[in-house]
Amino acid sequence: MADTFRRTRDVVAGTLPPPAWMLAGLALAILFPYIAGTGSLLDASIQTLAYIIMALGLNIVVGFAGLLDLGYVAFYAIGAFVIGWFGSQQFPDINGGKGIHILASDRSTFQLKLNGTKAEIPGIHVNFFIVIFIAMAITAVWGILLGGPTLRLRGDYLAIVTLAFGEIVPRIFENSTSGLFGIGRTDFSNGRQGITPIDTINLPWSKSAVYTDFNLRPAYWVALAMVVFTVFVNRRLRDSRLGRAWIAVREDEVAAAAMGVNLVRTKLWAYAIGAAFGGFAGAFLGSYNNTVNVDQFEFGFSVFVLAMIIIGGMGNIWGVIVGAVALSMLNRYGLPELNQLNIGFDPTSVSYGVFGFFLLIMMVLRPEGFLPSGRRRLELHEAEIEGGDAAVVGDMSQMYEVRQ
């Protein structure tokens, strides 16, 4: 069956050159809002695009560099709070109560009108497209701070430290109602209540600061553009000298060091860039959801994103996208829609059980994922290679290639 699938895939892929397939897929993605309508399917698709960015970011750390990270939700939290600080009324006393406004449209802020005139809106309001890159920079620094203490750790020990980091960061935000890290008296988070409302995306054609079913399309296209940017950066990094160093560290850290790879710099780059994409997506979701609070950053979310990578194909960019789309759409759209069938229980209440079941099935039947990288597929099918499976042996050249 695997051979049949492989032959069918090769025939279909051979009908058009790869760039044509990519352009066709991008065109379909751009037109998708007109196909999906304006309901829950489009809302689930927007969330899915954000999850794709997070999965690709974590794939840099786990899939490329081979560093197990169970605290990735921390970077989502940091990115979301950055948009909360730079796009809300969280700091009402700043600038004498008049607020700071940097390229922020009136349509993106929740601005009150008194007697037909616009009131001074307090707080910091920076253009969304500036804030997302500020979030990337701040989370990249936090990625380095996380990576520093873990440079000597591997496997389970590394997972435990990163897990702790993912638990500590949300608790810091939860208790930052009187200073951050005990410094100062400013309320940075509103505690468990969180920050709301948060400015929406600044687009020239946006009519109001409220997302409705009829103005979700701009948010979708912004998220799609962010995914395209993330995929482009991932592909360039994977094929770069740094990408080859990540793969060398993942395969054998000692051998990589012996061949001249700087382990400290290589690992810190992986943590920083992976964290930056977590903050990138977190800032978008903070604006899109219009609120940010610590209840959004549970440990289960880190496992959820990690499962996307494992099911899709660890180390393969397109495989990770497939895994993210499959799990996210099942979580945000499939299970809620199944609940409409009145099957006697709420499927969303057992969502983690469903994901665990799928993960178990994948590990038994296809441990390399839906779309594995060539290197990982050959590693997990060594017996078939030794048995003379011509199709698999024919791919052995990929063992020595960086491109997949």
Coordinates of C-alpha atoms in Angstrom, one line a residue:
M1 CA 0.0 0.0 0.0
A2 CA 2.9 2.3 0.8
D3 CA 4.4 1.7 -2.6
T4 CA 1.0 2.4 -4.3
F5 CA 0.7 5.7 -2.4
R6 CA 4.3 6.6 -3.3
R7 CA 3.8 5.9 -7.0
T8 CA 0.5 7.8 -7.1
R9 CA 2.1 10.7 -5.3
D10 CA 5.0 10.7 -7.8
V11 CA 2.6 10.6 -10.8
V12 CA 0.5 13.5 -9.5
A13 CA 3.6 15.5 -8.5
G14 CA 5.1 15.0 -12.0
T15 CA 2.1 16.5 -13.8
L16 CA 3.3 20.0 -13.0
P17 CA 6.7 21.5 -11.9
P18 CA 7.0 22.2 -8.1
P19 CA 6.8 26.0 -8.4
A20 CA 3.4 25.6 -10.3
W21 CA 2.1 23.4 -7.5
M22 CA 3.1 26.0 -4.9
L23 CA 1.5 28.9 -6.9
A24 CA -1.7 26.9 -7.3
G25 CA -1.8 26.1 -3.6
L26 CA -1.2 29.7 -2.7
A27 CA -3.9 30.9 -5.0
L28 CA -6.3 28.4 -3.5
A29 CA -5.4 29.6 0.0
I30 CA -6.0 33.2 -1.0
L31 CA -9.4 32.4 -2.4
F32 CA -10.4 30.1 0.5
P33 CA -12.4 32.8 2.5
Y34 CA -14.8 33.0 -0.5
I35 CA -15.2 29.2 -0.4
A36 CA -15.5 28.8 3.4
G37 CA -18.0 31.7 3.8
T38 CA -17.9 33.9 6.9
G39 CA -18.8 31.4 9.7
S40 CA -17.0 29.2 12.1
L41 CA -15.0 27.5 9.3
L42 CA -13.2 30.7 8.5
D43 CA -12.6 31.5 12.2
A44 CA -11.1 28.0 12.6
S45 CA -8.9 28.5 9.6
I46 CA -7.5 31.8 11.0
Q47 CA -6.6 30.0 14.2
T48 CA -5.1 27.2 12.2
L49 CA -2.8 29.6 10.3
A50 CA -1.5 30.9 13.6
Y51 CA -0.9 27.4 14.9
I52 CA 1.1 26.6 11.7
I53 CA 3.5 29.5 12.5
M54 CA 3.9 28.1 16.0
A55 CA 4.5 24.6 14.8
L56 CA 7.1 25.7 12.2
G57 CA 8.8 27.7 15.0
L58 CA 8.9 24.7 17.3
N59 CA 10.1 22.5 14.4
I60 CA 13.3 24.6 14.2
V61 CA 14.1 23.6 17.8
V62 CA 12.8 20.1 17.8
G63 CA 12.9 19.0 14.1
F64 CA 16.0 20.8 12.8
A65 CA 18.2 21.0 15.9
G66 CA 16.9 18.0 17.8
L67 CA 16.3 19.9 21.1
L68 CA 13.2 18.6 22.9
D69 CA 11.1 21.6 24.1
L70 CA 8.0 21.2 26.2
G71 CA 7.7 24.8 27.3
Y72 CA 6.9 26.4 23.9
V73 CA 3.7 27.9 25.2
A74 CA 5.8 30.4 27.1
F75 CA 6.7 32.2 23.9
Y76 CA 3.1 32.3 22.8
A77 CA 2.3 33.9 26.2
I78 CA 5.1 36.5 25.9
G79 CA 4.1 37.4 22.3
A80 CA 0.4 37.8 23.4
F81 CA 1.3 40.0 26.3
V82 CA 3.5 42.2 24.1
I83 CA 0.5 43.0 21.9
G84 CA -1.4 43.6 25.1
W85 CA 1.1 46.1 26.4
F86 CA 1.6 47.9 23.0
G87 CA -2.0 47.7 21.8
S88 CA -4.4 48.4 24.7
Q89 CA -5.3 50.7 27.5
Q90 CA -3.3 48.7 30.0
F91 CA -1.1 51.6 31.0
P92 CA -3.7 54.4 31.4
D93 CA -1.5 57.0 33.1
I94 CA 1.3 57.0 30.5
N95 CA 2.0 60.4 28.9
G96 CA -0.2 62.1 31.4
G97 CA -3.3 60.1 30.5
K98 CA -3.2 61.1 26.8
G99 CA -1.6 57.8 25.8
I100 CA 1.1 57.1 23.1
H101 CA -0.1 56.5 19.5
I102 CA 2.3 55.3 16.9
L103 CA 0.9 54.7 13.4
A104 CA -2.3 53.2 15.0
S105 CA -5.5 53.7 13.1
D106 CA -8.6 55.0 14.9
R107 CA -10.4 52.1 13.4
S108 CA -8.2 49.6 15.1
T109 CA -8.6 51.1 18.6
F110 CA -11.7 50.9 20.8
Q111 CA -12.0 54.6 20.8
L112 CA -15.0 56.3 22.5
K113 CA -16.9 59.2 21.0
L114 CA -18.3 61.9 23.3
N115 CA -20.8 64.3 21.8
G116 CA -19.6 63.3 18.3
T117 CA -16.0 64.0 19.0
K118 CA -13.2 61.5 19.6
A119 CA -11.9 61.3 23.1
E120 CA -8.3 61.0 24.0
I121 CA -7.6 57.3 24.3
P122 CA -5.1 56.3 27.0
G123 CA -2.6 53.6 26.9
I124 CA 0.0 52.6 24.3
H125 CA -1.3 52.0 20.8
V126 CA 1.4 51.0 18.2
N127 CA 0.6 49.7 14.7
F128 CA 0.0 46.0 14.7
F129 CA 2.6 45.4 12.0
I130 CA 5.3 47.0 14.2
V131 CA 4.2 45.2 17.3
I132 CA 4.5 41.7 15.8
F133 CA 8.2 42.3 15.1
I134 CA 8.7 43.8 18.5
A135 CA 7.2 40.6 19.9
M136 CA 9.6 38.5 17.7
A137 CA 12.6 40.5 19.1
I138 CA 11.5 40.1 22.7
T139 CA 10.7 36.4 22.5
A140 CA 14.0 35.8 20.7
V141 CA 15.8 37.3 23.7
W142 CA 13.8 35.1 26.0
G143 CA 14.6 32.1 23.8
I144 CA 18.3 32.8 24.4
L145 CA 17.7 33.2 28.2
L146 CA 16.0 29.7 28.1
G147 CA 18.7 28.2 26.0
G148 CA 21.6 29.4 28.1
P149 CA 21.0 27.1 31.1
T150 CA 20.1 24.1 29.0
L151 CA 23.2 23.9 26.8
R152 CA 24.7 21.0 28.7
L153 CA 21.4 19.1 28.9
R154 CA 20.0 16.4 26.7
G155 CA 16.9 14.3 26.3
D156 CA 14.7 14.0 29.4
Y157 CA 16.6 16.6 31.4
L158 CA 16.3 19.1 28.7
A159 CA 12.5 18.4 28.5
I160 CA 12.1 18.9 32.2
V161 CA 13.8 22.3 32.2
T162 CA 11.9 23.6 29.3
L163 CA 8.6 22.3 30.8
A164 CA 9.4 24.3 34.0
F165 CA 10.0 27.4 31.9
G166 CA 6.6 26.9 30.2
E167 CA 5.0 26.7 33.7
I168 CA 6.9 29.6 35.2
V169 CA 6.3 32.3 32.6
P170 CA 2.4 32.2 32.8
R171 CA 2.7 32.4 36.6
I172 CA 4.9 35.4 36.3
F173 CA 2.3 37.2 34.2
E174 CA -0.4 36.1 36.6
N175 CA 1.3 37.7 39.5
S176 CA 2.6 40.8 37.7
T177 CA -0.2 43.1 39.0
S178 CA 2.3 45.1 41.1
G179 CA 5.6 45.3 39.1
L180 CA 7.3 42.7 36.9
F181 CA 9.6 40.4 38.7
G182 CA 8.9 42.5 41.8
I183 CA 10.3 45.6 40.1
G184 CA 8.1 48.7 40.2
R185 CA 4.4 49.0 40.9
T186 CA 2.9 49.0 37.4
D187 CA 0.2 46.5 36.7
F188 CA 1.5 44.5 33.7
S189 CA -1.2 41.8 33.4
N190 CA -4.4 42.5 35.4
G191 CA -3.8 39.1 37.0
R192 CA -6.1 36.3 36.0
Q193 CA -8.5 38.7 34.4
G194 CA -5.9 39.5 31.7
I195 CA -5.8 42.4 29.2
T196 CA -8.8 43.3 27.1
P197 CA -9.7 44.8 24.7
I198 CA -6.7 44.7 22.5
D199 CA -6.3 46.7 19.3
T200 CA -7.3 44.9 16.1
I201 CA -5.1 44.8 12.9
N202 CA -4.5 48.1 11.2
L203 CA -5.8 47.7 7.6
P204 CA -6.8 50.7 5.5
W205 CA -10.2 49.1 4.6
S206 CA -11.0 48.0 8.2
K207 CA -14.3 49.6 9.2
S208 CA -14.3 49.0 12.9
A209 CA -12.3 47.6 15.8
V210 CA -14.6 44.7 16.2
Y211 CA -14.2 41.4 14.4
T212 CA -17.4 40.2 13.0
D213 CA -18.3 37.4 10.6
F214 CA -18.1 39.8 7.7
N215 CA -14.7 41.3 8.4
L216 CA -12.8 38.1 9.2
R217 CA -11.3 38.0 5.8
P218 CA -8.6 40.7 6.3
A219 CA -7.5 38.8 9.4
Y220 CA -7.3 35.6 7.4
W221 CA -5.2 37.2 4.7
V222 CA -2.8 38.8 7.2
A223 CA -2.4 35.4 8.9
L224 CA -1.8 33.8 5.5
A225 CA 0.9 36.4 4.7
M226 CA 2.5 35.7 8.1
V227 CA 2.6 31.9 7.3
V228 CA 4.1 32.6 3.8
F229 CA 6.8 34.7 5.5
T230 CA 7.4 31.9 8.1
V231 CA 7.7 29.2 5.5
F232 CA 10.1 31.3 3.4
V233 CA 12.4 32.0 6.4
N234 CA 12.2 28.3 7.4
R235 CA 13.2 27.1 4.0
R236 CA 16.1 29.6 3.7
L237 CA 17.3 28.6 7.2
R238 CA 17.1 24.9 6.6
D239 CA 19.2 25.2 3.5
S240 CA 21.7 27.6 5.0
R241 CA 25.0 26.8 6.8
L242 CA 23.3 27.3 10.1
G243 CA 20.6 24.8 9.0
R244 CA 23.3 22.2 8.2
A245 CA 24.8 22.8 11.6
W246 CA 21.5 22.2 13.3
I247 CA 21.1 18.9 11.5
A248 CA 24.7 17.9 12.4
V249 CA 23.9 18.6 16.1
R250 CA 20.7 16.7 15.9
E251 CA 22.4 13.6 14.4
D252 CA 25.4 13.5 16.7
E253 CA 26.4 16.4 19.0
V254 CA 29.8 15.0 19.8
A255 CA 30.7 14.4 16.2
A256 CA 29.4 17.9 15.2
A257 CA 31.6 19.5 17.8
A258 CA 34.6 17.5 16.6
M259 CA 34.0 18.7 13.1
G260 CA 34.1 22.4 14.2
V261 CA 30.4 23.2 14.8
N262 CA 30.1 25.8 17.5
L263 CA 27.5 24.0 19.8
V264 CA 26.7 27.0 21.9
R265 CA 26.0 29.4 19.1
T266 CA 24.1 26.8 17.0
K267 CA 21.8 25.9 19.9
L268 CA 21.1 29.4 20.9
W269 CA 20.2 30.4 17.4
A270 CA 17.7 27.5 17.3
Y271 CA 16.1 28.6 20.6
A272 CA 16.0 32.3 19.6
I273 CA 14.5 31.8 16.1
G274 CA 12.1 29.2 17.3
A275 CA 11.0 31.4 20.1
A276 CA 10.6 34.4 17.8
F277 CA 8.0 32.6 15.7
G278 CA 6.2 31.7 18.9
G279 CA 6.0 35.4 19.8
F280 CA 5.1 36.2 16.2
A281 CA 2.0 34.0 16.3
G282 CA 1.2 34.9 19.9
A283 CA 1.0 38.6 19.0
F284 CA -1.4 37.8 16.2
L285 CA -3.6 35.6 18.3
G286 CA -3.7 38.2 21.1
S287 CA -5.0 40.8 18.7
Y288 CA -7.4 38.4 16.9
N289 CA -8.9 37.0 20.2
N290 CA -9.1 40.5 21.5
T291 CA -7.9 39.4 24.9
V292 CA -4.9 37.8 26.6
N293 CA -5.0 36.0 30.0
V294 CA -3.0 33.2 31.6
D295 CA -5.7 30.6 31.2
Q296 CA -4.8 30.5 27.5
F297 CA -1.2 29.2 28.3
E298 CA -1.6 25.8 29.8
F299 CA 1.0 23.1 29.5
G300 CA -1.3 21.1 27.2
F301 CA -0.9 23.7 24.5
S302 CA 2.9 22.9 24.2
V303 CA 2.1 19.2 23.9
F304 CA -0.6 20.1 21.3
V305 CA 1.9 21.9 19.1
L306 CA 4.5 19.2 19.5
A307 CA 1.9 16.6 18.4
M308 CA 1.4 18.6 15.2
I309 CA 5.1 18.1 14.4
I310 CA 5.2 14.4 15.3
I311 CA 2.0 13.6 13.3
G312 CA 3.0 15.7 10.3
G313 CA 6.6 14.7 10.0
M314 CA 9.3 16.0 12.3
G315 CA 11.9 18.1 10.4
N316 CA 9.8 18.4 7.2
I317 CA 8.3 21.9 6.7
W318 CA 5.4 20.7 4.6
G319 CA 4.8 17.7 6.9
V320 CA 4.6 20.1 9.9
I321 CA 2.0 22.2 8.0
V322 CA -0.1 19.1 7.3
G323 CA 0.0 18.1 10.9
A324 CA -0.9 21.6 12.1
V325 CA -3.8 21.8 9.8
A326 CA -5.1 18.4 10.7
L327 CA -5.0 18.7 14.4
S328 CA -6.0 22.4 14.6
M329 CA -9.0 22.0 12.3
L330 CA -10.1 18.9 14.2
N331 CA -9.8 20.8 17.5
R332 CA -11.3 24.1 16.3
Y333 CA -13.9 22.9 13.8
G334 CA -14.3 19.1 13.6
L335 CA -15.1 18.2 17.2
P336 CA -17.4 21.2 17.7
E337 CA -19.3 20.3 14.5
L338 CA -19.5 16.7 15.7
N339 CA -21.2 17.9 18.8
Q340 CA -24.1 19.2 16.7
L341 CA -25.0 15.6 15.9
N342 CA -26.2 15.0 19.5
I343 CA -24.2 11.8 20.0
G344 CA -24.8 11.8 23.7
F345 CA -21.6 13.5 24.9
D346 CA -19.6 16.6 24.1
P347 CA -16.6 15.5 21.9
T348 CA -14.7 18.7 22.7
S349 CA -14.5 17.6 26.4
V350 CA -12.4 14.6 25.4
S351 CA -10.3 16.3 22.7
Y352 CA -7.0 15.5 24.3
G353 CA -8.1 11.8 24.5
V354 CA -8.9 11.9 20.8
F355 CA -5.5 13.5 20.0
G356 CA -3.7 10.9 22.1
F357 CA -5.5 8.1 20.3
F358 CA -4.5 9.5 16.9
L359 CA -0.9 10.0 18.2
L360 CA -0.9 6.3 19.3
I361 CA -2.2 5.1 15.9
M362 CA 0.4 7.2 14.1
M363 CA 3.3 5.8 16.3
V364 CA 2.2 2.2 15.5
L365 CA 1.4 2.6 11.8
R366 CA 3.5 5.5 10.6
P367 CA 6.0 6.7 13.2
E368 CA 7.8 9.0 10.7
G369 CA 4.6 11.1 10.3
F370 CA 2.4 11.9 7.3
L371 CA 5.1 13.6 5.3
P372 CA 8.4 12.6 6.8
S373 CA 11.7 14.1 5.9
G374 CA 13.7 11.8 3.7
R375 CA 16.4 11.3 6.3
R376 CA 14.0 10.4 9.1
R377 CA 12.0 8.0 6.8
L378 CA 15.2 6.1 6.0
E379 CA 16.3 6.0 9.7
L380 CA 13.0 4.4 10.7
H381 CA 12.9 1.9 7.8
E382 CA 16.4 0.6 8.0
A383 CA 15.2 -3.0 7.9
E384 CA 13.4 -2.5 4.6
I385 CA 16.6 -1.0 3.2
E386 CA 18.6 -4.0 4.3
G387 CA 15.9 -6.3 2.8
G388 CA 16.4 -4.7 -0.6
D389 CA 13.3 -2.6 -0.9
A390 CA 14.1 -1.0 -4.2
A391 CA 11.9 2.0 -3.7
V392 CA 13.4 2.9 -0.4
V393 CA 16.9 2.1 -1.4
G394 CA 16.5 4.3 -4.4
D395 CA 16.0 7.2 -1.9
M396 CA 19.2 6.6 0.0
S397 CA 20.9 9.5 -1.8
Q398 CA 18.7 11.7 0.4
M399 CA 20.6 10.5 3.4
Y400 CA 23.4 12.7 2.4
E401 CA 21.4 15.7 1.2
V402 CA 20.3 18.7 3.3
R403 CA 17.5 19.5 0.9
Q404 CA 14.3 17.4 1.3

